[in-house]
mmCIF file of C-alpha atoms in Angstrom:
data_model
loop_
_atom_site.group_PDB
_atom_site.id
_atom_site.type_symbol
_atom_site.label_atom_id
_atom_site.label_comp_id
_atom_site.label_asym_id
_atom_site.label_seq_id
_atom_site.Cartn_x
_atom_site.Cartn_y
_atom_site.Cartn_z
ATOM 1 C CA UNK A 1 238.098 -92.995 138.384
ATOM 2 C CA UNK A 2 235.206 -90.687 139.084
ATOM 3 C CA UNK A 3 232.305 -90.896 136.679
ATOM 4 C CA UNK A 4 228.992 -89.226 135.941
ATOM 5 C CA UNK A 5 226.399 -91.110 133.916
ATOM 6 C CA UNK A 6 223.281 -89.945 132.107
ATOM 7 C CA UNK A 7 220.973 -91.331 129.469
ATOM 8 C CA UNK A 8 221.723 -89.834 126.071
ATOM 9 C CA UNK A 9 218.136 -89.066 125.030
ATOM 10 C CA UNK A 10 214.756 -88.252 126.556
ATOM 11 C CA UNK A 11 211.603 -87.646 124.561
ATOM 12 C CA UNK A 12 208.539 -86.001 126.138
ATOM 13 C CA UNK A 13 205.327 -84.397 124.945
ATOM 14 C CA UNK A 14 204.919 -80.657 125.140
ATOM 15 C CA UNK A 15 203.188 -79.765 128.409
ATOM 16 C CA UNK A 16 204.329 -82.904 130.217
ATOM 17 C CA UNK A 17 207.026 -83.015 132.871
ATOM 18 C CA UNK A 18 210.552 -84.037 131.906
ATOM 19 C CA UNK A 19 212.742 -85.899 134.358
ATOM 20 C CA UNK A 20 216.417 -86.156 133.531
ATOM 21 C CA UNK A 21 218.452 -88.503 135.679
ATOM 22 C CA UNK A 22 222.123 -88.660 136.583
ATOM 23 C CA UNK A 23 224.269 -90.910 138.726
ATOM 24 C CA UNK A 24 227.664 -89.980 140.095
ATOM 25 C CA UNK A 25 230.418 -91.777 141.947
ATOM 26 C CA UNK A 26 232.266 -89.243 144.099
ATOM 27 C CA UNK A 27 230.496 -89.147 147.464
ATOM 28 C CA UNK A 28 232.641 -86.216 148.565
ATOM 29 C CA UNK A 29 231.288 -83.865 145.895
ATOM 30 C CA UNK A 30 230.263 -80.580 147.458
ATOM 31 C CA UNK A 31 228.038 -79.343 144.680
ATOM 32 C CA UNK A 32 226.148 -80.930 141.816
ATOM 33 C CA UNK A 33 225.163 -78.972 138.765
ATOM 34 C CA UNK A 34 222.831 -78.925 135.820
ATOM 35 C CA UNK A 35 223.934 -77.070 132.725
ATOM 36 C CA UNK A 36 221.922 -76.502 129.549
ATOM 37 C CA UNK A 37 223.338 -76.384 126.032
ATOM 38 C CA UNK A 38 221.145 -75.042 123.259
ATOM 39 C CA UNK A 39 221.991 -75.912 119.638
ATOM 40 C CA UNK A 40 225.184 -74.259 118.431
ATOM 41 C CA UNK A 41 225.853 -72.574 121.752
ATOM 42 C CA UNK A 42 227.997 -72.967 124.816
ATOM 43 C CA UNK A 43 226.751 -74.328 128.113
ATOM 44 C CA UNK A 44 224.828 -72.239 130.618
ATOM 45 C CA UNK A 45 224.344 -72.981 134.279
ATOM 46 C CA UNK A 46 220.738 -73.922 134.921
ATOM 47 C CA UNK A 47 220.833 -74.714 138.602
ATOM 48 C CA UNK A 48 222.962 -76.382 141.255
ATOM 49 C CA UNK A 49 222.456 -78.033 144.606
ATOM 50 C CA UNK A 50 224.644 -78.215 147.673
ATOM 51 C CA UNK A 51 225.355 -81.748 148.785
ATOM 52 C CA UNK A 52 223.644 -81.338 152.170
ATOM 53 C CA UNK A 53 220.317 -80.561 150.478
ATOM 54 C CA UNK A 54 217.735 -83.055 149.260
ATOM 55 C CA UNK A 55 215.744 -80.774 147.022
ATOM 56 C CA UNK A 56 215.883 -77.411 145.372
ATOM 57 C CA UNK A 57 213.064 -75.729 143.467
ATOM 58 C CA UNK A 58 213.364 -72.818 141.091
ATOM 59 C CA UNK A 59 210.201 -71.962 139.142
ATOM 60 C CA UNK A 60 209.616 -74.867 136.735
ATOM 61 C CA UNK A 61 212.789 -76.682 137.798
ATOM 62 C CA UNK A 62 213.054 -79.152 140.664
ATOM 63 C CA UNK A 63 216.339 -80.807 141.569
ATOM 64 C CA UNK A 64 216.301 -83.924 143.727
ATOM 65 C CA UNK A 65 219.419 -85.344 145.329
ATOM 66 C CA UNK A 66 219.643 -88.820 146.819
ATOM 67 C CA UNK A 67 223.085 -89.022 148.370
ATOM 68 C CA UNK A 68 222.685 -92.605 149.504
ATOM 69 C CA UNK A 69 222.131 -93.769 145.923
ATOM 70 C CA UNK A 70 224.331 -91.020 144.413
ATOM 71 C CA UNK A 71 221.446 -90.026 142.185
ATOM 72 C CA UNK A 72 220.560 -86.575 140.947
ATOM 73 C CA UNK A 73 217.509 -85.641 138.922
ATOM 74 C CA UNK A 74 216.203 -82.556 137.174
ATOM 75 C CA UNK A 75 212.466 -82.197 136.703
ATOM 76 C CA UNK A 76 211.157 -79.616 134.259
ATOM 77 C CA UNK A 77 207.455 -78.967 134.728
ATOM 78 C CA UNK A 78 205.209 -78.058 131.772
ATOM 79 C CA UNK A 79 207.922 -78.738 129.206
ATOM 80 C CA UNK A 80 207.959 -76.267 126.331
ATOM 81 C CA UNK A 81 209.616 -76.343 122.905
ATOM 82 C CA UNK A 82 212.153 -73.837 124.210
ATOM 83 C CA UNK A 83 213.360 -76.495 126.635
ATOM 84 C CA UNK A 84 214.784 -78.513 123.740
ATOM 85 C CA UNK A 85 218.483 -78.739 124.513
ATOM 86 C CA UNK A 86 221.186 -80.991 125.880
ATOM 87 C CA UNK A 87 221.283 -81.111 129.671
ATOM 88 C CA UNK A 88 224.561 -81.883 131.407
ATOM 89 C CA UNK A 89 224.973 -83.120 134.914
ATOM 90 C CA UNK A 90 228.284 -82.331 136.633
ATOM 91 C CA UNK A 91 229.802 -82.897 140.040
ATOM 92 C CA UNK A 92 232.502 -80.878 141.754
ATOM 93 C CA UNK A 93 235.636 -82.938 141.950
ATOM 94 C CA UNK A 94 238.195 -80.488 143.234
ATOM 95 C CA UNK A 95 238.335 -76.769 143.880
ATOM 96 C CA UNK A 96 238.990 -76.216 140.223
ATOM 97 C CA UNK A 97 237.378 -78.987 138.258
ATOM 98 C CA UNK A 98 234.041 -80.557 137.483
ATOM 99 C CA UNK A 99 233.350 -84.055 136.227
ATOM 100 C CA UNK A 100 230.766 -84.001 133.468
ATOM 101 C CA UNK A 101 228.181 -86.431 132.243
ATOM 102 C CA UNK A 102 227.765 -87.036 128.525
ATOM 103 C CA UNK A 103 224.584 -84.975 128.368
ATOM 104 C CA UNK A 104 220.929 -85.882 127.832
ATOM 105 C CA UNK A 105 219.280 -84.563 124.690
ATOM 106 C CA UNK A 106 215.721 -83.520 125.507
ATOM 107 C CA UNK A 107 213.386 -83.918 122.543
ATOM 108 C CA UNK A 108 209.962 -82.285 122.707
ATOM 109 C CA UNK A 109 207.094 -83.868 120.791
ATOM 110 C CA UNK A 110 204.143 -81.650 119.818
ATOM 111 C CA UNK B 1 229.926 -57.197 128.656
ATOM 112 C CA UNK B 2 230.731 -59.640 125.893
ATOM 113 C CA UNK B 3 231.304 -62.455 128.412
ATOM 114 C CA UNK B 4 233.477 -65.239 127.038
ATOM 115 C CA UNK B 5 234.390 -65.079 123.358
ATOM 116 C CA UNK B 6 236.260 -67.590 121.228
ATOM 117 C CA UNK B 7 238.125 -67.161 117.979
ATOM 118 C CA UNK B 8 237.739 -68.678 115.427
ATOM 119 C CA UNK B 9 234.260 -70.251 115.323
ATOM 120 C CA UNK B 10 235.224 -72.843 112.720
ATOM 121 C CA UNK B 11 238.494 -74.152 111.364
ATOM 122 C CA UNK B 12 239.645 -76.951 109.083
ATOM 123 C CA UNK B 13 243.241 -78.115 109.371
ATOM 124 C CA UNK B 14 245.338 -80.697 107.625
ATOM 125 C CA UNK B 15 247.176 -83.274 109.687
ATOM 126 C CA UNK B 16 250.428 -81.799 110.970
ATOM 127 C CA UNK B 17 249.367 -78.164 110.774
ATOM 128 C CA UNK B 18 249.417 -75.966 113.819
ATOM 129 C CA UNK B 19 246.954 -73.415 115.119
ATOM 130 C CA UNK B 20 246.016 -71.372 118.153
ATOM 131 C CA UNK B 21 242.538 -70.945 119.566
ATOM 132 C CA UNK B 22 241.925 -67.722 121.448
ATOM 133 C CA UNK B 23 239.628 -67.325 124.415
ATOM 134 C CA UNK B 24 238.921 -63.919 125.893
ATOM 135 C CA UNK B 25 236.803 -62.912 128.879
ATOM 136 C CA UNK B 26 235.930 -59.424 130.059
ATOM 137 C CA UNK B 27 234.620 -60.357 133.506
ATOM 138 C CA UNK B 28 237.964 -60.213 135.340
ATOM 139 C CA UNK B 29 237.678 -63.903 136.162
ATOM 140 C CA UNK B 30 240.607 -65.685 137.758
ATOM 141 C CA UNK B 31 239.950 -69.205 136.477
ATOM 142 C CA UNK B 32 239.859 -70.239 132.867
ATOM 143 C CA UNK B 33 239.365 -73.637 131.245
ATOM 144 C CA UNK B 34 239.673 -75.361 127.907
ATOM 145 C CA UNK B 35 237.390 -78.342 127.222
ATOM 146 C CA UNK B 36 236.731 -80.552 124.278
ATOM 147 C CA UNK B 37 233.308 -81.982 123.535
ATOM 148 C CA UNK B 38 232.930 -85.167 121.517
ATOM 149 C CA UNK B 39 229.691 -86.971 120.598
ATOM 150 C CA UNK B 40 228.371 -89.216 123.360
ATOM 151 C CA UNK B 41 230.980 -88.006 125.820
ATOM 152 C CA UNK B 42 230.937 -85.381 128.501
ATOM 153 C CA UNK B 43 233.162 -82.357 128.439
ATOM 154 C CA UNK B 44 236.768 -83.317 128.975
ATOM 155 C CA UNK B 45 239.143 -80.842 130.527
ATOM 156 C CA UNK B 46 242.281 -80.207 128.490
ATOM 157 C CA UNK B 47 244.074 -77.528 130.511
ATOM 158 C CA UNK B 48 243.091 -74.897 132.996
ATOM 159 C CA UNK B 49 244.484 -71.801 134.662
ATOM 160 C CA UNK B 50 243.915 -70.475 138.159
ATOM 161 C CA UNK B 51 245.354 -67.050 137.434
ATOM 162 C CA UNK B 52 247.482 -64.950 135.131
ATOM 163 C CA UNK B 53 250.752 -66.664 134.353
ATOM 164 C CA UNK B 54 249.633 -70.091 135.611
ATOM 165 C CA UNK B 55 248.510 -73.180 133.734
ATOM 166 C CA UNK B 56 247.817 -76.780 134.712
ATOM 167 C CA UNK B 57 247.015 -80.038 132.939
ATOM 168 C CA UNK B 58 243.541 -81.443 132.903
ATOM 169 C CA UNK B 59 242.263 -84.851 131.940
ATOM 170 C CA UNK B 60 243.392 -84.907 128.278
ATOM 171 C CA UNK B 61 246.369 -82.532 127.844
ATOM 172 C CA UNK B 62 248.429 -84.499 125.312
ATOM 173 C CA UNK B 63 248.908 -82.716 121.984
ATOM 174 C CA UNK B 64 247.872 -79.330 123.378
ATOM 175 C CA UNK B 65 249.674 -76.414 124.988
ATOM 176 C CA UNK B 66 248.261 -73.334 126.665
ATOM 177 C CA UNK B 67 249.340 -69.906 127.802
ATOM 178 C CA UNK B 68 247.811 -67.257 130.062
ATOM 179 C CA UNK B 69 250.042 -64.256 129.660
ATOM 180 C CA UNK B 70 247.185 -61.843 130.306
ATOM 181 C CA UNK B 71 244.385 -62.422 132.781
ATOM 182 C CA UNK B 72 241.685 -61.949 130.191
ATOM 183 C CA UNK B 73 243.111 -64.323 127.575
ATOM 184 C CA UNK B 74 243.675 -68.072 127.536
ATOM 185 C CA UNK B 75 245.249 -69.525 124.410
ATOM 186 C CA UNK B 76 245.079 -73.158 123.326
ATOM 187 C CA UNK B 77 247.691 -74.343 120.856
ATOM 188 C CA UNK B 78 247.864 -77.425 118.690
ATOM 189 C CA UNK B 79 251.454 -77.866 117.520
ATOM 190 C CA UNK B 80 250.852 -80.736 115.087
ATOM 191 C CA UNK B 81 247.172 -81.414 114.552
ATOM 192 C CA UNK B 82 245.895 -84.991 114.333
ATOM 193 C CA UNK B 83 242.487 -86.291 113.173
ATOM 194 C CA UNK B 84 241.819 -87.380 116.784
ATOM 195 C CA UNK B 85 241.735 -83.697 117.690
ATOM 196 C CA UNK B 86 238.653 -83.117 115.566
ATOM 197 C CA UNK B 87 236.195 -81.840 118.140
ATOM 198 C CA UNK B 88 234.293 -78.864 119.442
ATOM 199 C CA UNK B 89 236.404 -76.824 121.832
ATOM 200 C CA UNK B 90 234.876 -74.763 124.610
ATOM 201 C CA UNK B 91 236.508 -72.186 126.765
ATOM 202 C CA UNK B 92 235.039 -71.301 130.145
ATOM 203 C CA UNK B 93 235.852 -68.945 132.985
ATOM 204 C CA UNK B 94 235.010 -68.737 136.654
ATOM 205 C CA UNK B 95 235.260 -65.735 138.904
ATOM 206 C CA UNK B 96 237.079 -67.258 141.842
ATOM 207 C CA UNK B 97 237.711 -70.413 143.851
ATOM 208 C CA UNK B 98 234.423 -70.022 145.712
ATOM 209 C CA UNK B 99 232.351 -69.286 142.628
ATOM 210 C CA UNK B 100 229.986 -71.997 141.452
ATOM 211 C CA UNK B 101 229.271 -70.949 137.911
ATOM 212 C CA UNK B 102 231.477 -71.481 134.911
ATOM 213 C CA UNK B 103 230.691 -69.172 132.001
ATOM 214 C CA UNK B 104 231.159 -70.719 128.589
ATOM 215 C CA UNK B 105 232.110 -69.361 125.211
ATOM 216 C CA UNK B 106 230.180 -70.350 122.069
ATOM 217 C CA UNK B 107 232.707 -72.976 121.005
ATOM 218 C CA UNK B 108 235.129 -73.586 118.140
ATOM 219 C CA UNK B 109 234.429 -76.432 115.752
ATOM 220 C CA UNK B 110 237.735 -77.876 114.566
ATOM 221 C CA UNK B 111 238.103 -80.483 111.856
ATOM 222 C CA UNK B 112 241.454 -82.106 111.188
ATOM 223 C CA UNK B 113 241.691 -83.928 107.875
#
């Protein structure tokens, strides 16, 4: 079946860039998403990219999409303590549903 | 707007007990979803609804039932709770078919002993 894979943890120093990676299997996905989950809260949409784009930038966030390798990444520049969260990658699977990765916990070291 | 709210926030059940989780949204969204989140796993879709009066099965529907009698509410029922249903349950809503963003509630942490 369709699958989305992410590393479970990423540790970076405050002020460095964080790069969270994701691989997916469904080449027909129209959109790919990054959601953020802060402790004890629900998920919030961070950004998304249309499948015909290679890159999308939004302030400190850069999303890169490599369709050939089915690889999606999220780069957070100048990582701050407030960026500590779990980041979920998801791909659109049908009009109604998303397929979710397991989430990458971003740990910020002082 | 309150967005998406979930009731209750926490619940402990004994095996075999039943309960209903309530999700409410005040954004007039057509689509609503129930997910469960387990450690080391992505969100798994239990059931979803594409409009008032409609429901459909997701990836892991067994042991759960849902109802969407009113557009703003989506209820998730456990008829006979099992320890395997210990999880965090999230409700989400989406405005329409074309919308990209799902809006999530804060979650319900359910423990089944």
